[in-house]
């Protein structure tokens, strides 16, 4: 079970830490999210930064929340985590496929950096986060 914990915790915290980094004004990797993120940051500055810090805190919280199930099984936490795992698998999986279709030239590619981020970085991380969480939750259910 430890490897599944490692998968979803690492993937979720990588997402959270990058959001936090961007929230504090960092720009490395921002092109891989999309030009819209750079434009939004340029137009609204501190408000976007504040929103990204909130997003980072939320991502970290929802990543670590399922770990409480190791000590005490709680139906609400399990249900919320399960719904989130399904969402992450669907969202990450669909967007990873779309990213690969762009890489293969089947769908028009407007921006190399965004396509790279979609196909190889952010959306596969969402997918792995969801898969790791899903398997972890199935194993927790068997233990309880």
XYZ file of C-alpha atoms in Angstrom:
144
model
C 0.000 0.000 0.000
C 2.963 2.323 0.594
C 3.701 2.636 -3.121
C 0.145 3.825 -3.821
C 0.398 6.331 -1.001
C 3.687 7.550 -2.461
C 2.163 7.897 -5.942
C -0.803 10.033 -4.973
C 1.020 12.058 -2.319
C 3.981 12.898 -4.572
C 1.774 13.781 -7.561
C -0.619 15.865 -5.468
C 2.139 17.704 -3.636
C 4.038 18.427 -6.864
C 0.877 20.104 -8.158
C 0.436 21.966 -4.871
C 4.052 23.120 -4.691
C 4.044 24.455 -8.254
C 0.820 26.352 -7.551
C 2.437 27.776 -4.424
C 5.602 28.681 -6.346
C 3.570 30.481 -9.026
C 1.492 32.115 -6.296
C 4.654 33.654 -4.880
C 5.553 35.054 -8.295
C 7.585 32.246 -9.856
C 7.363 31.889 -13.619
C 9.339 28.720 -14.433
C 7.000 26.191 -16.025
C 4.102 28.622 -16.340
C 4.267 28.441 -20.148
C 3.466 24.735 -19.896
C 0.103 25.599 -18.321
C -0.864 27.963 -21.132
C -0.612 31.524 -22.320
C -3.905 32.254 -20.564
C -2.147 31.782 -17.203
C 0.575 34.287 -18.093
C -1.987 36.792 -19.413
C -4.192 36.388 -16.346
C -1.204 36.928 -14.083
C -0.135 40.022 -16.039
C -3.646 41.520 -15.927
C -4.590 40.791 -12.323
C -1.240 40.332 -10.552
C -1.618 39.991 -6.805
C -5.168 38.587 -7.044
C -4.009 35.736 -9.258
C -1.089 35.145 -6.910
C -3.427 35.018 -3.924
C -5.767 32.639 -5.764
C -2.826 30.362 -6.604
C -1.764 30.254 -2.955
C -5.332 29.253 -2.012
C -5.316 26.606 -4.776
C -1.980 25.285 -3.474
C -3.332 24.998 0.070
C -6.452 23.232 -1.232
C -4.396 20.788 -3.338
C -2.150 19.972 -0.377
C -5.154 19.521 1.919
C -7.038 17.178 -0.422
C -3.825 15.256 -1.076
C -3.131 14.645 2.601
C -6.739 14.229 3.818
C -7.066 10.581 2.655
C -4.065 9.664 4.820
C -6.299 10.146 7.871
C -8.079 6.955 6.790
C -5.019 4.964 7.899
C -5.778 5.782 11.536
C -9.545 6.047 11.524
C -12.035 5.090 8.819
C -14.452 7.952 8.210
C -17.200 7.506 5.600
C -17.335 11.185 4.590
C -13.568 11.407 4.075
C -13.649 8.136 2.133
C -16.525 9.319 -0.080
C -14.961 12.731 -0.799
C -11.626 11.073 -1.568
C -13.300 8.502 -3.815
C -15.153 11.179 -5.803
C -11.935 13.126 -6.123
C -10.029 10.052 -7.334
C -12.627 9.456 -10.058
C -12.513 13.133 -11.068
C -8.701 13.131 -11.223
C -8.644 9.947 -13.311
C -11.232 11.261 -15.778
C -9.823 14.798 -15.982
C -6.190 13.739 -16.118
C -6.847 10.832 -18.457
C -8.941 12.788 -20.933
C -6.555 15.729 -21.035
C -3.512 13.456 -21.349
C -5.151 11.770 -24.343
C -5.951 15.164 -25.869
C -2.351 16.235 -25.283
C -1.058 13.138 -27.041
C -3.463 13.706 -29.936
C -1.929 17.166 -30.273
C 1.604 15.735 -30.132
C 0.684 13.248 -32.874
C -0.826 16.017 -35.010
C -4.348 14.588 -34.947
C -5.614 17.697 -33.143
C -4.226 21.110 -34.043
C -1.420 22.217 -31.748
C -1.370 25.963 -31.065
C 1.454 26.086 -28.533
C 4.329 23.636 -28.082
C 4.860 24.424 -24.391
C 1.214 24.010 -23.471
C 0.978 20.772 -25.434
C 4.124 19.483 -23.743
C 2.705 20.353 -20.325
C -0.619 18.750 -21.171
C 0.775 15.532 -22.661
C 3.799 14.923 -20.443
C 3.561 16.868 -17.177
C 0.413 18.286 -15.571
C -2.340 16.044 -16.861
C -0.380 12.780 -16.481
C 0.318 13.912 -12.903
C -3.431 14.406 -12.361
C -4.014 10.924 -13.810
C -1.361 9.258 -11.621
C -2.611 11.171 -8.578
C -6.105 9.795 -9.220
C -4.985 6.221 -9.936
C -2.775 6.086 -6.847
C -5.559 7.506 -4.685
C -8.155 5.131 -6.163
C -6.062 2.009 -5.506
C -5.180 3.254 -2.023
C -8.881 3.748 -1.251
C -9.731 0.245 -2.488
C -7.050 -1.215 -0.225
C -8.223 0.869 2.747
C -11.780 -0.381 2.206
C -10.566 -3.999 2.338
C -8.678 -3.362 5.581
C -11.647 -1.777 7.364
